[in-house]
Amino acid sequence: MYNNCNCNTNANSCPNVNITMTANQNRLAPCDLITYNVTITNNDPNVTYGVFKENLTSPIVFLPGTVTINGVSYPTLNPTEGFNVNFLTMGNTINITYIGKAYGDSCCCVKVTTCDCCRNYRPVNNKATLCYKQCCCNKLAVSNDVIVEVEY
């Protein structure tokens, strides 16, 4: 949807804007926390801002108040709702960190050892995006897939 454009210039010749994503865990039990780290690298001085968004996949949900950008806390930002990033004020490399939480039933969340629930895992795939304007076009940079196995 963001890649449709009618440009007078060749958008493919524009410098790259890249986005990569990592997580500190690859397997979660219900109620476990996961930290996502996203790095946006802007190699085009003409790209001054973008809109960052991450659609966390259920059963992982965003934990409010956990967003940091370049080490500074932004407690009102929510990556699942999207927010602006400004390369002029934040620099050409922006590091975004936030925490998600895996949800399950209450038995598993209290880690009861006699509970027979939550012994199966399913993969949950997440990726981040950055919408930005470059060479007269709206473009969408998509991160790599980050796959986490979540117990249910």
XYZ file of N, CA and C in Angstrom:
456
model
N 0.802 -1.184 0.000
C 0.000 0.000 0.000
C 0.850 1.254 0.000
N 2.028 1.249 0.641
C 2.881 2.421 0.669
C 3.831 2.455 -0.525
N 3.971 1.347 -1.250
C 4.936 1.278 -2.334
C 4.397 1.834 -3.645
N 3.100 2.099 -3.744
C 2.535 2.626 -4.978
C 2.915 4.086 -5.118
N 3.555 4.427 -6.239
C 3.949 5.814 -6.427
C 4.147 6.089 -7.908
N 4.056 7.342 -8.254
C 4.356 7.808 -9.600
C 5.485 8.809 -9.464
N 6.696 8.341 -9.700
C 7.867 9.175 -9.475
C 8.468 9.621 -10.796
N 9.021 10.826 -10.783
C 9.784 11.296 -11.930
C 11.226 10.832 -11.850
N 11.634 10.368 -10.662
C 12.991 9.864 -10.483
C 12.917 8.379 -10.205
N 14.021 7.710 -10.367
C 14.079 6.277 -10.109
C 14.234 6.057 -8.608
N 13.171 5.628 -7.946
C 13.194 5.447 -6.493
C 14.203 4.387 -6.079
N 14.477 3.437 -6.960
C 15.432 2.381 -6.608
C 16.856 2.907 -6.521
N 17.118 4.087 -7.106
C 18.462 4.641 -7.031
C 18.671 5.451 -5.758
N 17.630 5.616 -4.961
C 17.743 6.361 -3.703
C 18.498 5.530 -2.675
N 19.229 6.188 -1.766
C 19.915 5.441 -0.700
C 18.925 4.657 0.154
N 19.408 3.597 0.738
C 18.551 2.692 1.512
C 18.173 3.242 2.878
N 16.972 2.895 3.288
C 16.529 3.034 4.667
C 16.242 1.605 5.118
N 16.985 1.138 6.117
C 16.881 -0.255 6.553
C 16.315 -0.353 7.957
N 15.661 -1.471 8.218
C 15.121 -1.731 9.552
C 15.396 -3.199 9.892
N 15.979 -3.422 11.063
C 16.246 -4.789 11.533
C 15.676 -4.937 12.935
N 15.315 -6.160 13.266
C 14.657 -6.426 14.542
C 15.259 -7.685 15.167
N 15.458 -7.639 16.486
C 15.905 -8.809 17.246
C 15.065 -8.923 18.507
N 15.168 -10.070 19.150
C 14.490 -10.295 20.432
C 15.452 -10.991 21.363
N 15.261 -10.797 22.659
C 16.168 -11.401 23.636
C 15.781 -12.825 24.010
N 14.688 -13.339 23.451
C 14.239 -14.704 23.751
C 13.771 -15.354 22.460
N 13.838 -16.672 22.413
C 13.254 -17.365 21.269
C 12.189 -18.376 21.689
N 11.939 -18.476 22.995
C 10.883 -19.352 23.515
C 10.301 -18.714 24.766
N 8.969 -18.647 24.817
C 8.295 -18.002 25.939
C 7.254 -18.925 26.543
N 7.164 -18.893 27.863
C 6.052 -19.505 28.580
C 5.040 -18.393 28.846
N 3.788 -18.738 29.139
C 2.810 -17.689 29.447
C 3.310 -16.763 30.556
N 3.072 -15.492 30.359
C 3.442 -14.414 31.271
C 4.919 -14.051 31.248
N 5.715 -14.714 30.400
C 7.108 -14.310 30.237
C 7.178 -12.992 29.483
N 8.256 -12.256 29.738
C 8.501 -10.990 29.040
C 9.532 -11.197 27.946
N 9.395 -10.416 26.882
C 10.336 -10.448 25.767
C 10.676 -9.011 25.395
N 11.959 -8.754 25.184
C 12.404 -7.427 24.778
C 12.737 -7.447 23.292
N 12.096 -6.547 22.551
C 12.373 -6.389 21.134
C 13.283 -5.187 20.938
N 14.267 -5.335 20.065
C 15.183 -4.255 19.709
C 15.085 -4.037 18.204
N 14.819 -2.813 17.808
C 14.696 -2.470 16.400
C 15.710 -1.376 16.089
N 16.469 -1.575 15.015
C 17.422 -0.562 14.566
C 17.001 -0.087 13.188
N 16.812 1.216 13.071
C 16.483 1.837 11.793
C 17.706 2.636 11.358
N 18.200 2.349 10.157
C 19.354 3.059 9.619
C 18.919 3.817 8.376
N 19.083 5.118 8.417
C 18.692 5.990 7.310
C 19.949 6.472 6.593
N 20.127 6.029 5.349
C 21.281 6.436 4.555
C 20.955 7.557 3.572
N 19.770 8.145 3.694
C 19.341 9.198 2.775
C 19.055 10.475 3.560
N 19.880 11.520 3.398
C 19.651 12.762 4.154
C 18.335 13.455 3.798
N 17.722 13.088 2.682
C 16.447 13.685 2.303
C 15.262 13.051 3.007
N 15.461 11.892 3.642
C 14.398 11.258 4.431
C 14.538 11.794 5.849
N 13.566 12.589 6.280
C 13.690 13.259 7.573
C 12.804 12.644 8.653
N 11.785 11.890 8.262
C 10.918 11.287 9.267
C 10.261 10.039 8.689
N 9.671 9.264 9.590
C 8.918 8.082 9.198
C 7.948 7.725 10.304
N 7.107 6.738 10.029
C 6.160 6.241 11.018
C 6.519 4.791 11.311
N 6.880 4.526 12.558
C 7.258 3.186 12.995
C 6.037 2.449 13.513
N 5.938 1.159 13.180
C 4.836 0.353 13.687
C 5.274 -1.103 13.789
N 4.749 -1.790 14.791
C 5.004 -3.220 14.972
C 3.704 -3.877 15.374
N 3.260 -4.834 14.597
C 2.020 -5.542 14.901
C 2.340 -6.812 15.668
N 2.392 -6.706 16.974
C 2.659 -7.888 17.790
C 1.549 -8.912 17.580
N 1.949 -10.156 17.468
C 1.014 -11.234 17.192
C 0.602 -11.908 18.498
N -0.697 -12.128 18.660
C -1.223 -12.813 19.842
C -0.592 -14.196 19.941
N -0.227 -14.623 21.135
C -0.559 -14.139 22.462
C 0.461 -13.174 23.061
N 1.296 -12.544 22.234
C 2.233 -11.548 22.751
C 1.577 -10.178 22.624
N 1.592 -9.419 23.713
C 1.014 -8.076 23.721
C 2.071 -7.082 24.212
N 1.919 -5.850 23.785
C 2.815 -4.780 24.192
C 2.607 -4.437 25.661
N 3.697 -4.260 26.392
C 3.657 -3.849 27.793
C 3.806 -2.321 27.837
N 2.730 -1.587 28.162
C 2.765 -0.120 28.118
C 3.878 0.474 28.985
N 4.415 1.601 28.507
C 5.434 2.331 29.262
C 6.841 1.830 29.062
N 7.078 0.924 28.105
C 8.394 0.304 27.972
C 9.195 0.765 26.762
N 8.687 1.687 25.967
C 9.402 2.124 24.764
C 10.558 3.045 25.132
N 11.724 2.741 24.579
C 12.856 3.662 24.628
C 13.330 3.882 23.195
N 13.782 5.092 22.928
C 14.375 5.424 21.638
C 15.744 6.021 21.925
N 16.766 5.372 21.396
C 18.153 5.785 21.646
C 18.421 5.951 23.136
N 17.838 5.050 23.946
C 18.074 5.034 25.380
C 17.212 5.968 26.206
N 16.358 6.754 25.559
C 15.486 7.699 26.264
C 14.086 7.102 26.341
N 13.488 7.119 27.528
C 12.158 6.552 27.733
C 11.074 7.445 27.127
N 10.145 6.804 26.427
C 8.956 7.471 25.885
C 7.741 6.673 26.344
N 7.295 6.874 27.586
C 6.272 6.007 28.186
C 4.901 6.070 27.532
N 4.615 7.098 26.749
C 3.291 7.192 26.126
C 3.248 6.576 24.728
N 4.394 6.219 24.165
C 4.409 5.643 22.821
C 4.016 4.175 22.853
N 3.373 3.737 21.772
C 2.932 2.348 21.648
C 3.251 1.884 20.231
N 4.159 0.901 20.076
C 4.528 0.467 18.735
C 3.388 -0.199 17.969
N 2.405 -0.744 18.661
C 1.289 -1.377 17.949
C 0.320 -0.335 17.380
N 0.353 0.884 17.914
C -0.449 1.980 17.364
C 0.348 2.791 16.353
N 1.664 2.693 16.407
C 2.547 3.442 15.523
C 2.910 4.789 16.108
N 4.101 5.265 15.779
C 4.532 6.588 16.216
C 5.585 7.131 15.258
N 5.706 8.460 15.256
C 6.648 9.135 14.369
C 8.075 9.007 14.878
N 9.004 8.874 13.945
C 10.424 8.983 14.247
C 10.967 10.114 13.375
N 11.789 10.951 13.968
C 12.327 12.117 13.286
C 13.837 11.968 13.202
N 14.344 11.741 11.995
C 15.783 11.536 11.818
C 16.574 12.809 12.073
N 15.954 13.985 11.917
C 16.664 15.240 12.158
C 17.026 15.398 13.626
N 16.116 14.995 14.528
C 16.382 15.157 15.958
C 16.945 13.893 16.607
N 16.656 12.722 16.025
C 17.068 11.459 16.642
C 18.329 10.868 16.027
N 18.768 11.385 14.887
C 19.958 10.866 14.232
C 19.609 9.876 13.130
N 20.625 9.497 12.356
C 20.403 8.609 11.219
C 20.316 7.142 11.597
N 20.727 6.791 12.801
C 20.525 5.435 13.307
C 19.698 5.548 14.576
N 18.532 4.921 14.534
C 17.605 4.993 15.657
C 17.419 3.603 16.226
N 17.607 3.482 17.535
C 17.406 2.209 18.232
C 16.146 2.307 19.080
N 15.186 1.436 18.778
C 13.914 1.412 19.496
C 13.831 0.101 20.263
N 13.488 0.183 21.535
C 13.356 -1.000 22.386
C 11.995 -0.947 23.069
N 11.358 -2.104 23.181
C 10.085 -2.206 23.903
C 9.898 -3.638 24.359
N 8.977 -3.821 25.298
C 8.774 -5.129 25.929
C 7.378 -5.642 25.609
N 7.309 -6.925 25.334
C 6.039 -7.610 25.145
C 5.863 -8.661 26.227
N 4.641 -9.117 26.387
C 4.331 -10.128 27.386
C 3.504 -11.223 26.728
N 3.863 -12.477 27.011
C 3.096 -13.618 26.499
C 1.984 -13.937 27.494
N 0.779 -14.084 26.970
C -0.346 -14.391 27.840
C -0.759 -15.832 27.707
N -1.241 -16.402 28.823
C -1.762 -17.756 28.873
C -2.765 -17.823 29.993
N -3.200 -19.029 30.323
C -4.169 -19.102 31.417
C -3.491 -18.876 32.765
N -4.278 -18.589 33.776
C -3.732 -18.195 35.075
C -2.922 -19.306 35.728
N -3.267 -20.546 35.470
C -2.511 -21.664 36.040
C -1.056 -21.582 35.606
N -0.865 -21.337 34.327
C 0.499 -21.280 33.813
C 1.207 -20.002 34.227
N 0.454 -18.934 34.355
C 1.085 -17.664 34.696
C 1.672 -17.673 36.102
N 1.138 -18.462 36.977
C 1.712 -18.541 38.323
C 2.737 -19.658 38.415
N 2.993 -20.337 37.288
C 4.027 -21.379 37.197
C 3.800 -22.508 38.208
N 2.558 -22.973 38.307
C 2.235 -24.086 39.192
C 2.854 -25.349 38.611
N 3.670 -26.029 39.392
C 4.397 -27.179 38.852
C 3.500 -28.388 38.609
N 2.366 -28.473 39.268
C 1.478 -29.618 39.063
C 0.467 -29.382 37.951
N 0.529 -28.232 37.341
C -0.408 -27.888 36.274
C -0.034 -28.637 34.996
N -1.038 -29.200 34.332
C -0.784 -29.933 33.097
C -1.090 -29.108 31.853
N -1.183 -27.821 32.011
C -1.460 -26.975 30.846
C -0.150 -26.501 30.224
N -0.284 -25.882 29.110
C 0.841 -25.153 28.516
C 2.051 -26.018 28.209
N 1.864 -27.134 27.620
C 3.009 -27.975 27.283
C 3.218 -28.063 25.775
N 2.483 -27.243 25.036
C 2.640 -27.177 23.598
C 3.155 -25.800 23.213
N 3.887 -25.750 22.124
C 4.431 -24.481 21.638
C 3.944 -24.226 20.221
N 3.767 -22.952 19.910
C 3.462 -22.577 18.527
C 4.325 -21.388 18.160
N 4.733 -21.306 16.903
C 5.557 -20.165 16.494
C 4.721 -18.899 16.341
N 5.271 -17.793 16.794
C 4.648 -16.482 16.648
C 5.640 -15.617 15.875
N 5.190 -15.064 14.772
C 6.055 -14.284 13.893
C 5.742 -12.801 14.032
N 6.750 -11.992 14.310
C 6.595 -10.545 14.406
C 7.589 -9.869 13.483
N 7.206 -8.695 13.000
C 8.117 -7.856 12.225
C 7.686 -6.414 12.386
N 8.636 -5.515 12.199
C 8.383 -4.090 12.342
C 8.398 -3.432 10.965
N 7.757 -2.257 10.870
C 7.731 -1.520 9.613
C 8.032 -0.048 9.856
N 8.510 0.598 8.807
C 8.710 2.041 8.822
C 8.194 2.580 7.497
N 7.168 3.422 7.568
C 6.653 4.106 6.382
C 7.353 5.452 6.286
N 7.862 5.789 5.093
C 8.568 7.052 4.927
C 8.421 7.528 3.487
N 8.725 8.790 3.260
C 8.653 9.365 1.918
C 10.070 9.525 1.394
N 10.294 9.016 0.170
C 11.615 9.086 -0.433
C 11.459 9.200 -1.942
N 12.187 10.101 -2.535
C 12.167 10.268 -3.998
C 10.745 10.401 -4.522
N 9.956 11.220 -3.883
C 8.565 11.492 -4.277
C 7.612 10.337 -4.022
N 8.058 9.303 -3.375
C 7.227 8.112 -3.175
C 7.055 7.816 -1.686
N 5.905 7.288 -1.327
C 5.745 6.704 -0.002
C 6.267 5.287 -0.086
N 7.154 4.926 0.849
C 7.764 3.601 0.821
C 7.568 2.934 2.176
N 7.714 1.641 2.177
C 7.575 0.858 3.400
C 8.791 -0.034 3.554
N 9.553 0.187 4.629
C 10.669 -0.700 4.962
C 10.142 -1.721 5.959
N 10.427 -2.985 5.703
C 9.934 -4.076 6.549
C 11.136 -4.801 7.138
N 11.091 -5.037 8.431
C 12.197 -5.724 9.094
C 12.191 -7.206 8.745
N 13.230 -7.857 9.192
C 13.304 -9.309 9.139
C 12.238 -9.903 10.057
N 11.905 -11.169 9.837
C 10.979 -11.873 10.722
C 11.690 -12.225 12.023
N 10.987 -12.058 13.133
C 11.468 -12.529 14.428
C 10.440 -13.556 14.911
N 10.867 -14.823 14.938
C 9.954 -15.908 15.286
C 10.280 -16.390 16.699
N 9.237 -16.420 17.534
C 9.371 -16.860 18.914
C 8.385 -17.986 19.137
N 8.807 -19.043 19.803
C 7.885 -20.113 20.166
C 7.229 -19.763 21.486
N 5.895 -19.784 21.507
C 5.149 -19.410 22.705
C 4.376 -20.622 23.201
N 4.554 -20.930 24.470
C 3.859 -22.040 25.098
C 2.393 -21.674 25.306
N 1.504 -22.639 25.071
C 0.079 -22.385 25.275
C -0.593 -23.593 25.896
